[in-house]
XYZ file of C-alpha atoms in Angstrom:
511
model
C -3.607 -47.137 -159.752
C -2.769 -47.676 -156.079
C 0.685 -48.960 -157.020
C 1.270 -45.855 -159.122
C 0.289 -43.595 -156.222
C 2.579 -45.440 -153.846
C 5.467 -45.174 -156.305
C 4.798 -41.467 -156.774
C 4.654 -40.945 -152.988
C 7.912 -42.850 -152.558
C 9.546 -40.770 -155.271
C 8.393 -37.536 -153.584
C 9.793 -38.741 -150.263
C 13.169 -39.563 -151.797
C 13.230 -36.208 -153.634
C 12.413 -34.263 -150.441
C 15.122 -36.023 -148.460
C 17.767 -35.649 -151.199
C 17.059 -31.963 -151.814
C 16.915 -31.286 -148.093
C 20.237 -33.087 -147.695
C 21.733 -30.780 -150.344
C 20.312 -27.705 -148.607
C 21.663 -28.781 -145.231
C 25.072 -29.564 -146.739
C 25.300 -26.068 -148.214
C 24.352 -24.534 -144.857
C 26.866 -26.713 -143.020
C 29.906 -25.636 -145.037
C 30.457 -22.165 -143.533
C 29.587 -23.398 -140.031
C 32.011 -26.326 -140.239
C 34.753 -23.953 -141.409
C 33.925 -21.377 -138.734
C 33.886 -23.956 -135.929
C 37.184 -25.398 -137.133
C 38.742 -21.940 -137.038
C 37.337 -21.380 -133.534
C 39.054 -24.606 -132.421
C 42.296 -23.485 -134.145
C 42.321 -26.356 -136.643
C 42.131 -26.401 -140.445
C 38.774 -26.012 -142.252
C 39.071 -29.549 -143.628
C 39.247 -30.874 -140.058
C 35.759 -29.466 -139.484
C 34.445 -30.595 -142.850
C 35.740 -34.162 -142.454
C 34.025 -34.307 -139.061
C 30.763 -33.146 -140.660
C 31.029 -35.792 -143.401
C 31.814 -38.737 -141.122
C 29.650 -37.858 -138.104
C 26.664 -37.004 -140.280
C 26.929 -40.281 -142.201
C 27.338 -42.635 -139.216
C 24.708 -41.019 -136.993
C 22.215 -40.801 -139.867
C 22.785 -44.393 -140.968
C 22.884 -46.034 -137.535
C 21.528 -43.509 -135.017
C 18.239 -43.451 -133.183
C 16.721 -40.273 -134.639
C 16.167 -40.234 -138.413
C 16.098 -36.684 -139.733
C 18.474 -35.277 -137.131
C 21.706 -33.830 -138.533
C 25.033 -34.081 -136.727
C 28.422 -32.537 -137.423
C 31.061 -30.188 -136.035
C 29.455 -27.731 -133.596
C 30.363 -24.508 -131.855
C 29.477 -25.936 -128.430
C 32.294 -28.467 -128.825
C 34.703 -26.101 -130.605
C 34.872 -23.663 -127.693
C 35.937 -26.506 -125.372
C 38.689 -27.599 -127.787
C 40.442 -24.218 -128.051
C 42.583 -24.471 -124.916
C 43.591 -28.082 -125.626
C 44.733 -27.344 -129.188
C 46.537 -24.158 -128.120
C 48.471 -25.917 -125.358
C 49.108 -29.376 -126.789
C 48.391 -29.346 -130.531
C 45.883 -30.954 -132.873
C 47.127 -34.536 -132.368
C 46.062 -34.357 -128.715
C 42.668 -33.176 -129.948
C 42.284 -36.305 -132.079
C 43.229 -38.497 -129.093
C 40.688 -36.626 -126.974
C 37.938 -37.179 -129.539
C 38.681 -40.931 -129.502
C 38.266 -40.978 -125.713
C 35.188 -38.774 -125.983
C 33.611 -41.304 -128.341
C 34.471 -44.227 -126.052
C 32.837 -42.438 -123.108
C 29.696 -41.876 -125.175
C 29.656 -45.563 -126.131
C 29.869 -46.478 -122.418
C 26.978 -44.088 -121.775
C 24.917 -45.942 -124.372
C 25.929 -49.398 -123.096
C 24.799 -48.353 -119.605
C 21.465 -47.314 -121.169
C 21.545 -43.873 -119.556
C 19.907 -42.132 -122.504
C 16.452 -42.670 -120.997
C 17.177 -40.048 -118.340
C 17.029 -37.283 -120.947
C 13.257 -37.781 -120.866
C 13.339 -36.499 -117.277
C 14.679 -33.075 -118.237
C 11.978 -30.611 -117.099
C 10.003 -28.741 -119.748
C 11.240 -25.276 -118.635
C 14.817 -26.524 -119.189
C 13.873 -27.686 -122.694
C 12.341 -24.287 -123.474
C 15.428 -22.517 -122.162
C 17.665 -24.811 -124.230
C 15.720 -24.197 -127.430
C 15.393 -20.434 -126.980
C 18.993 -20.058 -125.830
C 20.344 -21.898 -128.862
C 18.040 -19.951 -131.193
C 19.536 -16.726 -129.867
C 23.065 -18.175 -130.116
C 22.435 -19.123 -133.768
C 21.101 -15.618 -134.455
C 23.956 -13.779 -132.741
C 26.617 -16.008 -134.322
C 25.712 -14.734 -137.787
C 26.826 -11.192 -136.938
C 30.433 -12.346 -136.947
C 30.157 -12.376 -140.740
C 29.446 -8.622 -140.702
C 33.011 -7.978 -139.575
C 36.046 -7.525 -141.816
C 39.721 -8.033 -141.093
C 41.918 -5.105 -142.103
C 45.456 -5.327 -143.473
C 46.895 -4.565 -140.023
C 44.968 -7.450 -138.486
C 42.343 -5.306 -136.777
C 38.684 -6.280 -137.041
C 35.973 -3.735 -137.853
C 32.277 -3.806 -138.688
C 31.243 -3.544 -142.322
C 30.005 -0.127 -143.463
C 28.746 1.538 -146.600
C 27.937 -0.317 -149.822
C 29.248 -3.764 -148.741
C 26.976 -3.634 -145.688
C 23.930 -2.549 -147.730
C 24.542 -5.315 -150.286
C 24.851 -7.877 -147.493
C 21.632 -6.723 -145.813
C 19.790 -6.643 -149.134
C 20.842 -10.187 -150.056
C 19.867 -11.460 -146.606
C 16.441 -9.841 -146.969
C 15.939 -11.409 -150.417
C 16.981 -14.815 -149.074
C 14.531 -14.637 -146.188
C 11.726 -13.375 -148.430
C 12.163 -16.332 -150.794
C 12.209 -18.811 -147.896
C 8.988 -17.425 -146.418
C 7.077 -16.718 -149.644
C 8.005 -19.547 -152.036
C 6.067 -22.286 -150.140
C 2.878 -20.268 -150.779
C 3.310 -20.949 -154.507
C 5.110 -24.281 -154.748
C 6.738 -26.927 -152.591
C 8.437 -28.741 -155.450
C 11.816 -27.609 -154.142
C 12.798 -26.676 -150.572
C 12.518 -22.904 -150.266
C 15.886 -22.714 -148.469
C 17.633 -24.404 -151.404
C 15.812 -22.188 -153.889
C 16.860 -19.095 -151.945
C 20.534 -20.117 -151.885
C 20.539 -20.859 -155.630
C 18.659 -17.669 -156.553
C 20.823 -15.347 -154.455
C 24.052 -17.009 -155.619
C 22.975 -16.697 -159.263
C 22.084 -13.026 -158.744
C 25.454 -12.230 -157.181
C 27.326 -13.940 -160.035
C 25.122 -12.422 -162.781
C 25.278 -8.846 -161.483
C 28.890 -9.135 -160.336
C 28.109 -7.984 -156.804
C 31.083 -7.589 -154.508
C 30.140 -9.443 -151.322
C 31.687 -11.954 -148.937
C 31.508 -15.594 -150.030
C 32.192 -18.989 -148.510
C 35.643 -18.878 -150.093
C 36.526 -15.887 -147.898
C 36.344 -18.152 -144.846
C 38.822 -20.650 -146.262
C 39.285 -23.181 -149.024
C 37.252 -26.392 -148.821
C 39.164 -28.206 -151.562
C 40.736 -31.476 -150.480
C 40.943 -35.206 -150.984
C 39.527 -38.204 -149.184
C 40.321 -38.265 -145.467
C 43.108 -40.714 -144.663
C 43.397 -43.048 -141.687
C 45.886 -41.947 -139.043
C 46.487 -42.901 -135.433
C 46.817 -39.784 -133.223
C 50.521 -39.032 -132.869
C 50.677 -38.750 -129.076
C 52.518 -40.723 -126.389
C 50.202 -43.487 -125.216
C 50.871 -42.978 -121.523
C 49.134 -42.067 -118.273
C 50.442 -38.537 -118.641
C 48.586 -38.182 -121.942
C 45.471 -39.628 -120.326
C 45.669 -37.046 -117.541
C 45.812 -34.299 -120.177
C 42.963 -35.472 -122.404
C 40.540 -37.030 -119.880
C 39.099 -33.752 -118.479
C 38.490 -32.429 -121.995
C 37.028 -35.755 -123.143
C 34.569 -35.799 -120.225
C 33.386 -32.256 -120.962
C 33.125 -32.881 -124.714
C 31.239 -36.157 -124.197
C 28.799 -34.462 -121.813
C 28.231 -31.422 -124.043
C 27.819 -33.607 -127.133
C 25.324 -35.944 -125.494
C 23.311 -33.163 -123.876
C 22.969 -31.177 -127.111
C 22.196 -34.317 -129.111
C 19.629 -35.820 -126.764
C 17.845 -32.533 -126.139
C 17.667 -31.962 -129.896
C 16.312 -35.501 -130.223
C 13.637 -34.654 -127.644
C 12.748 -31.484 -129.529
C 12.358 -33.311 -132.853
C 10.263 -35.983 -131.128
C 7.865 -33.266 -129.960
C 7.791 -31.510 -133.329
C 7.129 -34.680 -135.332
C 5.090 -36.618 -132.741
C 7.467 -39.560 -133.108
C 9.846 -41.254 -130.683
C 13.603 -41.426 -131.132
C 15.913 -43.866 -129.377
C 18.362 -41.978 -127.140
C 20.662 -44.927 -126.352
C 20.974 -45.906 -130.002
C 21.745 -42.298 -130.927
C 24.356 -42.086 -128.146
C 26.012 -45.279 -129.398
C 26.084 -44.014 -133.003
C 27.522 -40.681 -131.916
C 30.229 -42.387 -129.854
C 31.232 -44.626 -132.770
C 31.155 -41.638 -135.147
C 33.505 -39.648 -132.931
C 35.965 -42.512 -132.594
C 35.992 -43.005 -136.367
C 36.252 -39.318 -137.253
C 39.226 -38.860 -134.910
C 41.135 -41.578 -136.792
C 40.387 -39.796 -140.083
C 41.438 -36.277 -139.087
C 38.060 -34.909 -137.966
C 37.357 -32.721 -134.937
C 34.358 -34.721 -133.702
C 30.783 -33.566 -133.446
C 27.243 -33.923 -132.177
C 23.720 -32.936 -133.211
C 23.338 -29.527 -134.862
C 20.026 -27.965 -133.911
C 20.132 -25.366 -136.689
C 20.735 -27.837 -139.515
C 18.309 -30.313 -137.948
C 15.589 -27.637 -137.969
C 16.276 -26.919 -141.660
C 15.873 -30.627 -142.360
C 12.731 -31.102 -140.291
C 11.089 -27.954 -141.650
C 11.739 -29.299 -145.155
C 9.796 -32.430 -144.197
C 12.869 -34.686 -144.422
C 12.398 -37.293 -141.688
C 14.309 -40.242 -143.144
C 17.877 -41.453 -142.737
C 18.453 -40.672 -146.400
C 18.534 -36.920 -145.694
C 21.505 -37.165 -143.318
C 23.315 -39.664 -145.531
C 22.738 -37.357 -148.516
C 24.095 -34.427 -146.494
C 27.291 -36.394 -145.890
C 27.596 -37.431 -149.546
C 27.057 -33.882 -150.814
C 29.603 -32.483 -148.352
C 32.200 -34.998 -149.522
C 31.459 -34.193 -153.156
C 31.928 -30.487 -152.401
C 35.384 -31.206 -150.966
C 36.433 -33.504 -153.818
C 34.826 -31.976 -156.906
C 32.808 -28.794 -156.356
C 34.882 -26.599 -154.052
C 35.296 -23.926 -156.727
C 31.520 -23.443 -157.062
C 30.637 -23.860 -153.393
C 33.169 -21.177 -152.458
C 31.241 -18.776 -154.735
C 28.092 -18.953 -152.574
C 27.546 -15.578 -150.877
C 27.591 -15.713 -147.097
C 24.522 -13.472 -147.104
C 22.414 -16.330 -148.486
C 23.531 -18.693 -145.728
C 23.138 -15.985 -143.072
C 19.565 -15.457 -144.248
C 18.897 -19.192 -143.954
C 20.244 -19.258 -140.398
C 18.229 -16.176 -139.426
C 15.095 -18.021 -140.522
C 16.232 -21.109 -138.608
C 16.699 -19.009 -135.473
C 13.240 -17.471 -135.896
C 11.570 -20.848 -136.403
C 13.516 -22.500 -133.597
C 12.661 -19.865 -130.990
C 9.524 -20.807 -129.054
C 7.667 -17.511 -129.413
C 4.771 -18.901 -127.401
C 6.933 -18.725 -124.288
C 6.610 -14.925 -124.345
C 2.913 -15.382 -123.576
C 3.639 -17.559 -120.561
C 4.707 -14.706 -118.277
C 2.109 -14.414 -115.536
C 0.383 -17.626 -116.664
C 2.804 -20.263 -115.395
C 4.622 -20.558 -112.050
C 7.368 -17.978 -111.551
C 9.810 -20.812 -110.878
C 9.290 -22.249 -114.378
C 9.840 -18.838 -115.960
C 13.017 -18.380 -113.915
C 14.406 -21.793 -114.909
C 13.709 -21.138 -118.590
C 15.402 -17.730 -118.469
C 18.324 -19.165 -116.502
C 19.000 -21.962 -119.001
C 18.590 -19.650 -121.984
C 20.844 -16.993 -120.472
C 23.614 -19.384 -119.453
C 23.454 -21.047 -122.878
C 24.062 -17.663 -124.492
C 26.864 -16.387 -122.268
C 28.588 -19.573 -121.136
C 28.156 -23.209 -122.040
C 25.280 -25.486 -123.024
C 26.199 -28.279 -120.613
C 26.513 -25.870 -117.685
C 23.173 -24.296 -118.638
C 21.268 -27.577 -118.772
C 22.889 -28.970 -115.619
C 22.149 -25.713 -113.771
C 18.566 -25.807 -115.008
C 18.047 -29.392 -113.878
C 19.569 -28.660 -110.458
C 17.443 -25.549 -109.954
C 14.329 -27.423 -111.101
C 15.110 -30.195 -108.620
C 15.629 -27.656 -105.828
C 12.375 -25.907 -106.734
C 10.563 -29.241 -106.687
C 12.107 -30.123 -103.327
C 11.185 -26.684 -101.983
C 7.590 -26.928 -103.153
C 7.335 -30.491 -101.850
C 8.804 -29.491 -98.485
C 6.225 -26.718 -98.113
C 3.474 -29.298 -98.218
C 2.409 -30.468 -94.782
C -0.564 -32.787 -94.454
C -2.696 -33.899 -91.528
C -4.876 -36.863 -90.637
C -7.634 -35.998 -88.166
C -9.562 -38.437 -85.967
C -11.520 -38.538 -82.710
C -10.429 -41.285 -80.314
C -12.557 -43.211 -77.812
C -11.904 -40.620 -75.085
C -13.284 -37.864 -77.302
C -9.866 -36.328 -77.988
C -9.262 -34.818 -81.411
C -5.930 -36.065 -82.750
C -4.045 -34.193 -85.482
C -1.414 -36.550 -87.003
C 0.993 -34.400 -89.003
C 3.019 -35.518 -92.014
C 5.719 -33.310 -93.538
C 8.415 -30.819 -92.671
C 7.672 -27.814 -90.495
C 9.961 -24.864 -91.276
C 9.624 -21.219 -92.241
C 8.160 -21.958 -95.670
C 5.452 -24.362 -94.453
C 4.257 -22.394 -91.417
C 1.278 -20.841 -93.206
C 0.078 -24.281 -94.315
C 0.639 -25.629 -90.786
C -1.413 -22.895 -89.144
C -4.306 -23.393 -91.561
C -4.741 -27.038 -90.513
C -6.302 -26.282 -87.128
C -9.846 -25.166 -86.290
C -9.367 -24.067 -82.659
C -12.886 -22.720 -82.113
C -14.519 -25.961 -83.280
C -12.132 -28.354 -81.538
C -13.170 -30.307 -78.404
C -11.709 -29.665 -74.948
C -8.901 -32.216 -75.433
C -6.618 -31.848 -78.509
C -3.521 -33.846 -79.442
C -0.985 -32.926 -82.134
C 1.182 -35.890 -83.076
C 4.534 -35.071 -84.747
C 5.558 -38.722 -85.243
C 5.649 -38.390 -89.059
C 6.699 -34.750 -89.062
C 9.963 -32.954 -88.410
C 10.503 -29.554 -86.831
C 13.417 -27.841 -88.556
C 13.987 -24.255 -87.496
C 13.241 -21.413 -85.077
C 10.265 -20.219 -87.133
C 8.615 -23.616 -86.694
C 9.116 -23.432 -82.916
C 7.549 -19.960 -82.844
C 4.562 -21.313 -84.785
C 4.094 -24.178 -82.310
C 4.376 -21.772 -79.358
C 1.840 -19.470 -80.983
C -0.583 -22.341 -81.555
C -0.199 -23.422 -77.933
C -1.040 -19.900 -76.743
C -4.195 -19.835 -78.879
C -5.441 -23.154 -77.490
C -4.679 -21.995 -73.958
C -6.547 -18.725 -74.541
C -9.509 -20.739 -75.835
C -9.532 -22.698 -72.568
C -8.638 -25.985 -74.222
C -6.029 -28.541 -73.268
C -3.374 -29.199 -75.922
C -0.948 -32.133 -75.873
C 2.110 -32.407 -78.163
C 3.534 -35.849 -78.929
C 6.719 -37.176 -80.512
C 8.824 -34.027 -80.464
C 12.629 -34.200 -80.161
C 14.587 -33.105 -77.101
C 15.715 -29.948 -78.919
C 12.067 -28.962 -79.346
C 11.444 -29.493 -75.633
C 14.462 -27.370 -74.732
C 13.586 -24.521 -77.069
C 9.802 -24.250 -76.817
C 8.477 -21.706 -74.312
C 4.680 -21.490 -74.247
C 4.240 -25.110 -75.281
C 6.892 -26.704 -73.059
C 4.393 -27.911 -70.428
C 2.183 -29.396 -73.163
C 4.789 -31.826 -74.460
C 4.306 -35.498 -73.710
C 7.713 -37.118 -73.217
C 8.238 -40.712 -74.375
C 11.914 -41.677 -74.244
C 11.366 -44.825 -76.314
C 9.303 -43.321 -79.118
C 10.372 -39.668 -79.295
C 12.554 -38.928 -82.366
C 16.147 -37.725 -82.096
C 16.929 -34.841 -84.440
C 18.463 -31.391 -84.136
C 16.687 -28.094 -84.676
C 18.356 -25.162 -86.403
C 18.306 -22.424 -83.764
C 20.859 -19.872 -82.576
C 20.232 -20.751 -78.923
C 21.796 -24.177 -79.436
C 24.391 -23.140 -82.055
């Protein structure tokens, strides 16, 4: 009985991963074609990349269930290179990109992705969800005979909207009745069958370009192997390697959180590097993790390597044997799938965080999301990390601590620790209890640093308060600049040429 249950469970797992792989493959076709066209290369160049990168990363990578292939984030970087130097230089660049990613993995740098702050992760996820959503509207445009592009209107638009609505309804409602088949796959099949049966005139995958082809063939990039070529491709390879790794490792982090499992960033980086080297030698445009397709896979419950391998196998079979039927799939069905992906990827809970979390975290999340939408993923994440680091440094710098003791002579000694500047003045002033202090008070700046004019004003103000209270204040271990610039507290400074620190103060009087 137990053996039968285990066999049944294993069968269900295999079925889920195979059907999810088919669903993902269907969703990848129009995206691979679109990204190839963005990069100014043939549709098969994008599809071959999807086949090879998906297979290698799924079989040997560090995050089972994650789907990789040709992506828009990489395609937009490739445009200028292909336009100026041609597709062969692109293939050479992808080889170098892969080698750089392999070096990244060998150096075991993948662990640092765990240090990306949570607000950056939220911005990354929400930004890409919006990018996925907005990207679908390109399919609502038509190219006229004169080459101009206009938005769809009238009956074609209504049919498209109706089919998208039906697709989304099936995806959301079917799991309430049965989970025998992934609802995304069921929606694609049902909408495609309806379009064919009723003869509806709507845009299909075939309108993007033909996917028919043969097996990819091995070819060495036809470029001069010289330093001049290296100078051309190296900047692009660095950017592509960085963008690919950032998108992949952040997606890996996201899936780890969603599934409460732990991927292996260095192993995934190594697999991606190898995949890119291989795909370049077989006419592919390279790739990285695809958050949209990965979310389809994860939401289907497909967490095994089999799902990604199946995706690759199905894609190849489409190219070799089933192009005629795949090109009949209405784009509306795939748009509906991606709309659902965008909705499920977006962290709606972040909308409730306004006013409940630090303003800095909200700002970083909005910054990363905004830059992801309007510019580039790598720039967005790097900017987010830098701003988060600056915010941390700012908040840390504002902290100024004190150790208080009474010495044998009855003096109260305040030993400061931290940086005194305009942002930490309020904390500094709150450290002293002038009315309760004894007649003799010492403030020791040995482990503190006075930075700017505002800090000097604060020290002068404190000196005036102690003087008004009739108490004797002594200031120790201040720099010469402090002595020169202080007014009210100048006669309270104890000078020790051997122990006093030597640093400059930011003040216009000494500028």
